Coordinates of C-alpha atoms in Angstrom, one line a residue:
M1 CA 33.5 38.1 -77.3
L2 CA 33.4 40.1 -74.2
S3 CA 31.7 43.5 -73.9
R4 CA 33.9 46.5 -74.8
K5 CA 32.3 48.5 -72.0
K6 CA 34.9 51.0 -70.7
E7 CA 35.8 51.5 -67.1
K8 CA 38.0 54.4 -65.9
I9 CA 41.1 52.9 -64.3
N10 CA 43.2 54.6 -61.7
Y11 CA 46.8 54.0 -62.6
R12 CA 48.1 55.5 -59.3
R13 CA 50.2 52.9 -57.5
T14 CA 49.4 52.3 -53.8
E15 CA 52.4 52.5 -51.4
G16 CA 53.6 49.1 -50.5
D17 CA 52.0 47.3 -53.5
T18 CA 53.3 44.0 -54.7
I19 CA 52.2 42.0 -57.8
P20 CA 50.2 39.5 -55.6
K21 CA 48.5 42.4 -53.7
V22 CA 47.4 44.1 -57.0
L23 CA 46.3 40.7 -58.2
M24 CA 44.0 40.3 -55.2
R25 CA 42.4 43.7 -55.8
T26 CA 41.8 43.0 -59.4
I27 CA 40.2 39.7 -58.5
E28 CA 37.9 41.4 -56.1
R29 CA 36.9 43.9 -58.8
Y30 CA 36.1 41.4 -61.5
G31 CA 35.6 37.9 -59.9
H32 CA 33.7 35.7 -62.4
K33 CA 32.4 38.7 -64.4
K34 CA 35.4 38.9 -66.7
A35 CA 38.0 36.8 -68.4
A36 CA 41.5 37.2 -67.1
I37 CA 43.0 34.7 -69.6
R38 CA 41.7 33.3 -72.8
Y39 CA 43.6 30.4 -74.5
K40 CA 42.9 28.3 -77.5
N41 CA 42.6 24.5 -77.2
L42 CA 42.0 22.3 -80.2
G43 CA 40.7 25.2 -82.1
I44 CA 38.3 26.4 -79.4
W45 CA 38.8 29.5 -77.3
E46 CA 38.4 28.8 -73.6
K47 CA 38.8 31.1 -70.6
Y48 CA 39.7 31.5 -67.0
T49 CA 37.9 34.3 -65.1
W50 CA 39.8 36.3 -62.5
Q51 CA 38.3 34.1 -59.8
D52 CA 39.5 31.0 -61.7
L53 CA 42.9 32.6 -61.9
H54 CA 42.9 33.2 -58.1
D55 CA 42.1 29.6 -57.3
K56 CA 44.7 28.2 -59.8
V57 CA 47.4 30.5 -58.4
K58 CA 46.6 29.9 -54.8
Y59 CA 46.6 26.1 -55.1
F60 CA 49.8 26.0 -57.0
A61 CA 51.4 28.4 -54.5
F62 CA 50.5 26.1 -51.6
G63 CA 51.7 23.2 -53.7
L64 CA 55.1 24.9 -54.1
M65 CA 55.2 25.5 -50.3
S66 CA 54.5 21.8 -49.7
L67 CA 57.6 21.1 -51.8
G68 CA 59.7 23.3 -49.6
F69 CA 59.6 26.5 -51.7
K70 CA 60.2 29.5 -49.4
P71 CA 60.7 33.3 -49.7
R72 CA 63.6 34.3 -52.0
D73 CA 63.7 30.9 -53.6
V74 CA 63.8 31.1 -57.4
L75 CA 61.4 29.4 -59.8
C76 CA 62.3 29.2 -63.5
T77 CA 59.8 28.7 -66.3
V78 CA 60.4 27.3 -69.8
G79 CA 57.7 26.9 -72.4
D80 CA 55.4 28.5 -74.9
N81 CA 53.0 31.0 -73.6
E82 CA 50.3 29.1 -71.7
P83 CA 48.1 29.8 -68.7
E84 CA 50.2 27.5 -66.5
L85 CA 53.2 29.8 -66.8
V86 CA 51.1 32.7 -65.5
F87 CA 49.8 30.5 -62.6
A88 CA 53.3 29.5 -61.7
R89 CA 54.8 33.0 -61.8
Y90 CA 52.1 34.6 -59.7
A91 CA 52.2 31.7 -57.3
A92 CA 56.0 32.0 -56.8
M93 CA 55.7 35.7 -56.1
A94 CA 52.8 35.2 -53.7
M95 CA 55.1 32.9 -51.7
G96 CA 57.7 35.6 -51.5
G97 CA 59.8 33.9 -54.3
V98 CA 61.5 35.2 -57.4
I99 CA 60.8 34.2 -61.0
S100 CA 63.1 33.7 -63.9
G101 CA 62.3 32.7 -67.4
A102 CA 64.4 30.7 -70.0
Y103 CA 63.7 30.5 -73.7
Q104 CA 62.4 27.2 -74.8
T105 CA 64.7 27.2 -77.9
G106 CA 67.8 27.4 -75.7
L107 CA 70.4 24.6 -75.8
P108 CA 71.0 22.5 -72.7
E109 CA 74.2 24.3 -71.9
E110 CA 72.5 27.7 -72.2
L111 CA 69.7 26.6 -69.8
K112 CA 72.3 25.2 -67.4
H113 CA 74.1 28.6 -67.3
Q114 CA 70.9 30.4 -66.4
V115 CA 69.8 27.9 -63.9
D116 CA 73.1 28.0 -62.1
L117 CA 73.4 31.8 -62.3
A118 CA 70.0 32.3 -60.7
D119 CA 70.3 29.5 -58.1
V120 CA 67.0 28.0 -59.3
T121 CA 65.2 25.6 -56.9
I122 CA 62.1 24.7 -58.9
M123 CA 61.6 24.4 -62.6
V124 CA 58.2 24.6 -64.4
V125 CA 58.5 23.4 -67.9
E126 CA 56.1 22.7 -70.8
D127 CA 56.8 19.3 -72.2
Q128 CA 59.0 16.3 -72.8
E129 CA 61.5 18.3 -74.8
Q130 CA 62.3 20.5 -71.9
V131 CA 62.2 17.6 -69.4
D132 CA 64.7 15.7 -71.6
K133 CA 67.1 18.7 -71.5
L134 CA 67.1 18.7 -67.7
I135 CA 67.5 14.9 -67.4
E136 CA 70.4 15.1 -69.8
M137 CA 72.4 17.4 -67.4
W138 CA 70.7 16.5 -64.1
D139 CA 73.9 15.3 -62.4
E140 CA 75.4 18.8 -63.1
L141 CA 72.5 20.7 -61.7
K142 CA 73.0 21.1 -57.9
G143 CA 70.2 23.4 -56.7
I144 CA 67.0 22.2 -58.4
R145 CA 64.8 20.1 -56.2
K146 CA 61.8 19.5 -58.5
V147 CA 60.8 19.7 -62.2
I148 CA 57.1 20.3 -62.8
Y149 CA 55.7 19.8 -66.3
Y150 CA 52.2 20.7 -67.6
D151 CA 52.1 18.9 -71.0
P152 CA 52.2 15.2 -70.1
K153 CA 52.5 13.9 -73.7
G154 CA 55.3 11.3 -73.8
L155 CA 56.0 11.6 -70.1
P156 CA 53.8 9.0 -68.2
N157 CA 56.5 6.4 -68.3
Y158 CA 59.3 8.6 -66.9
T159 CA 60.2 7.4 -63.4
E160 CA 62.5 10.2 -62.1
D161 CA 61.5 11.0 -58.6
Y162 CA 62.1 14.8 -59.1
L163 CA 59.4 15.0 -61.9
L164 CA 55.9 16.2 -60.9
Y165 CA 52.7 16.8 -63.0
F166 CA 51.4 20.4 -62.7
P167 CA 47.8 19.4 -61.6
D168 CA 49.2 17.1 -59.0
V169 CA 51.0 20.0 -57.4
Q170 CA 47.8 22.1 -57.4
E171 CA 46.0 19.2 -55.7
M172 CA 48.6 19.2 -53.0
G173 CA 47.9 22.9 -52.6
R174 CA 44.1 22.5 -52.5
K175 CA 44.5 20.0 -49.6
F176 CA 46.7 22.4 -47.7
D177 CA 44.2 25.2 -48.2
E178 CA 41.3 23.1 -46.8
K179 CA 43.3 22.6 -43.6
N180 CA 44.6 26.2 -43.3
P181 CA 41.9 28.8 -44.0
G182 CA 43.1 32.4 -44.1
W183 CA 46.7 31.4 -44.6
W184 CA 46.7 32.7 -48.2
E185 CA 45.6 36.3 -47.4
A186 CA 48.2 36.4 -44.5
R187 CA 51.0 35.3 -46.8
V188 CA 50.2 37.8 -49.6
A189 CA 50.0 40.6 -47.0
K190 CA 53.6 39.9 -45.9
G191 CA 55.0 41.0 -49.3
K192 CA 56.9 44.3 -49.6
E193 CA 57.3 46.5 -52.7
E194 CA 61.1 46.4 -52.4
D195 CA 61.1 42.5 -52.5
L196 CA 63.0 41.0 -55.4
C197 CA 60.4 39.9 -58.0
I198 CA 62.1 38.9 -61.3
L199 CA 65.6 37.9 -62.4
S200 CA 65.4 39.0 -66.1
T201 CA 68.1 37.8 -68.5
T202 CA 70.0 40.2 -70.6
S203 CA 70.4 39.6 -74.4
G204 CA 73.7 37.9 -74.1
T205 CA 75.0 39.4 -77.4
T206 CA 78.5 39.9 -76.0
G207 CA 78.8 36.7 -73.9
N208 CA 76.6 34.7 -71.6
P209 CA 73.4 36.4 -70.5
K210 CA 73.5 38.2 -67.1
L211 CA 70.6 38.7 -64.7
A212 CA 68.9 42.0 -64.0
M213 CA 67.2 42.2 -60.6
L214 CA 63.7 43.8 -60.6
T215 CA 61.6 44.5 -57.5
H216 CA 57.8 44.5 -57.4
K217 CA 58.0 48.3 -57.3
N218 CA 60.1 48.3 -60.5
L219 CA 57.7 46.2 -62.4
L220 CA 54.5 47.9 -61.3
S221 CA 56.0 51.4 -61.9
M222 CA 57.1 50.4 -65.3
G223 CA 53.6 49.3 -66.2
K224 CA 51.9 52.3 -64.7
N225 CA 54.2 54.7 -66.6
L226 CA 53.7 53.0 -69.9
M227 CA 49.9 53.1 -69.6
S228 CA 50.0 56.8 -68.6
F229 CA 51.2 57.5 -72.2
D230 CA 49.4 54.7 -74.0
P231 CA 46.3 53.9 -72.0
I232 CA 44.9 50.3 -72.2
E233 CA 41.4 49.8 -70.9
Q234 CA 39.8 46.9 -69.0
G235 CA 37.6 46.0 -72.0
D236 CA 40.6 45.7 -74.4
E237 CA 42.1 42.5 -75.7
F238 CA 45.9 41.7 -75.7
V239 CA 47.5 38.8 -77.5
S240 CA 50.5 37.4 -75.7
F241 CA 52.6 35.6 -78.3
L242 CA 56.2 36.7 -77.5
P243 CA 58.2 34.6 -75.0
L244 CA 57.3 35.3 -71.4
A245 CA 61.0 35.1 -70.6
W246 CA 61.4 38.5 -72.4
I247 CA 61.0 41.5 -70.1
G248 CA 58.8 43.3 -72.6
E249 CA 56.2 40.5 -72.5
Q250 CA 56.3 40.3 -68.7
M251 CA 55.8 44.1 -68.5
M252 CA 52.6 43.9 -70.7
S253 CA 51.2 40.6 -69.4
L254 CA 52.1 40.9 -65.7
A255 CA 52.5 44.6 -64.9
C256 CA 50.0 46.2 -67.3
G257 CA 47.4 43.4 -67.5
L258 CA 47.2 43.0 -63.8
Q259 CA 46.8 46.7 -63.0
V260 CA 44.1 47.3 -65.6
G261 CA 42.4 43.9 -65.8
F262 CA 42.4 43.5 -69.6
T263 CA 42.2 40.0 -71.0
I264 CA 45.4 38.2 -72.0
N265 CA 44.9 35.8 -75.0
F266 CA 47.3 33.0 -75.7
P267 CA 47.5 31.6 -79.2
E268 CA 47.2 27.8 -79.7
E269 CA 50.6 27.3 -81.3
P270 CA 53.5 29.6 -82.5
E271 CA 52.4 28.7 -86.0
T272 CA 48.8 29.9 -85.5
V273 CA 49.7 33.3 -84.1
Q274 CA 48.7 35.4 -87.1
H275 CA 45.4 33.5 -87.4
D276 CA 44.6 33.8 -83.7
I277 CA 45.4 37.5 -83.6
R278 CA 42.9 38.0 -86.4
E279 CA 40.2 36.1 -84.4
I280 CA 40.8 38.1 -81.3
G281 CA 41.2 41.6 -82.9
P282 CA 43.3 43.1 -80.1
Q283 CA 43.3 46.8 -79.3
A284 CA 47.0 46.8 -78.2
M285 CA 50.1 44.9 -79.4
F286 CA 53.6 45.1 -78.1
S287 CA 56.4 43.7 -80.3
P288 CA 60.0 44.2 -81.3
P289 CA 60.8 45.6 -84.8
R290 CA 61.2 42.2 -86.4
I291 CA 57.5 41.3 -85.9
W292 CA 56.4 44.4 -87.7
E293 CA 59.0 43.8 -90.4
N294 CA 57.6 40.3 -90.9
M295 CA 54.1 41.8 -91.3
I296 CA 55.3 44.3 -93.8
S297 CA 57.0 41.5 -95.8
Q298 CA 53.7 39.5 -95.8
V299 CA 51.8 42.5 -97.2
Q300 CA 54.5 43.3 -99.8
V301 CA 54.7 39.7 -101.1
K302 CA 50.9 39.4 -101.4
I303 CA 50.6 42.8 -103.2
E304 CA 53.3 41.6 -105.7
D305 CA 51.2 38.5 -106.4
S306 CA 47.9 40.4 -106.8
T307 CA 46.3 42.0 -109.8
K308 CA 47.6 45.2 -111.4
L309 CA 44.5 47.1 -110.2
K310 CA 45.1 46.1 -106.6
Q311 CA 48.8 47.0 -106.9
N312 CA 48.0 50.5 -108.3
M313 CA 45.4 51.1 -105.5
Y314 CA 47.9 50.0 -102.9
E315 CA 50.6 52.4 -104.2
W316 CA 48.0 55.3 -104.4
A317 CA 46.8 54.7 -100.8
L318 CA 50.4 54.3 -99.5
K319 CA 51.4 57.8 -100.7
I320 CA 48.3 59.3 -99.0
G321 CA 49.1 57.3 -95.8
Y322 CA 52.6 58.7 -95.7
E323 CA 51.4 62.2 -96.3
M324 CA 49.0 61.9 -93.4
A325 CA 51.6 60.3 -91.1
D326 CA 54.2 63.0 -91.9
M327 CA 51.7 65.7 -91.0
R328 CA 50.9 64.0 -87.7
F329 CA 54.6 63.7 -86.8
R330 CA 55.1 67.4 -87.6
K331 CA 52.0 68.0 -85.4
E332 CA 50.3 69.9 -88.2
T333 CA 46.5 70.0 -88.7
P334 CA 45.6 68.0 -91.9
T335 CA 43.6 70.0 -94.4
F336 CA 40.1 68.9 -95.4
G337 CA 41.5 67.6 -98.7
V338 CA 44.1 65.4 -97.0
K339 CA 41.5 64.1 -94.5
A340 CA 39.1 63.2 -97.3
K341 CA 41.8 61.4 -99.3
H342 CA 43.0 59.5 -96.2
W343 CA 39.4 58.5 -95.3
L344 CA 38.9 57.1 -98.8
A345 CA 42.3 55.3 -98.8
D346 CA 41.6 53.9 -95.3
W347 CA 38.3 52.4 -96.2
T348 CA 39.2 51.1 -99.6
V349 CA 42.7 49.7 -98.8
F350 CA 44.1 50.1 -95.3
Q351 CA 41.1 48.7 -93.4
E352 CA 41.2 45.5 -95.5
I353 CA 44.9 45.0 -95.0
K354 CA 44.6 45.6 -91.2
D355 CA 41.7 43.1 -91.1
Q356 CA 43.9 40.4 -92.8
L357 CA 46.6 41.1 -90.2
G358 CA 44.2 41.1 -87.3
L359 CA 44.9 44.8 -86.6
R360 CA 41.5 46.4 -87.5
H361 CA 40.7 47.3 -83.8
L362 CA 44.3 48.4 -82.9
K363 CA 44.5 51.7 -81.0

């Protein structure tokens, strides 16, 4: 695990900032000294430093440009949370493009609606499942030029000329970079804070989803304001397990993570999220209510299946926890007796429960 050494972060946004400009400053600050992304592969945690992230993003950005991607073009990503989705998103922004994200569980007709609505030109998808969706409706998709995949399992025998493998696009970009030194810095410098950055889908509860238009200034200000109330530090760990198509996850992983430089951790599979969270022990989590409700259900089911002694201790500790929580909400100073009881309940019951859920270090 990395050092928890704290570094005072200035959340003040610089006039004219864009996501790629902030990315470059964060890379200069940390280089190879710190992990930007940690991901789990075959049960082993591996990492990309901030310098690694820089190289991956730059080469993919130049690869996109070699494919004809230009400013204000839209790149759409579909897949589980993986480093490649982050590379692709930063790369598109660096080229002056716009990103959109679709949910991997969406039906082909739902994906088509979003792709058409956003005028998507490049798709970056995870695997064969998403490729098959696009092939199924390819004749109906008019604007997409290329589909780039990063999990090749089951795809080597596909012959469609619009399919490309993610590392091959990065190799195209690496060759461009060798012939055009200094081009990257010049391209990033052209970005403006009012440039369109993200097309974020609405929930679609009353019909087909719509697209909200967010600029670089919108996203960076959102992250800065959130952290002014709930500070996250550069030594903290964050686990990204909610879909990157969701604006809340983009705010944490892109806007907050970039400005602070904390490490973003990607679980191996959706099924291993709880186990992976416990291994990482994050200081911050961001989730909608259903995630916390699921955790509560897990605890309650296990308590019901435990011994009578553990059930009684849990009920005793829970009453003390609510008492302390109510006093904090009323902004009252807890008495010595309440503090002592809460300390005892915390170390005999709550800490063990939080440890099982991976929340022991949560701030």
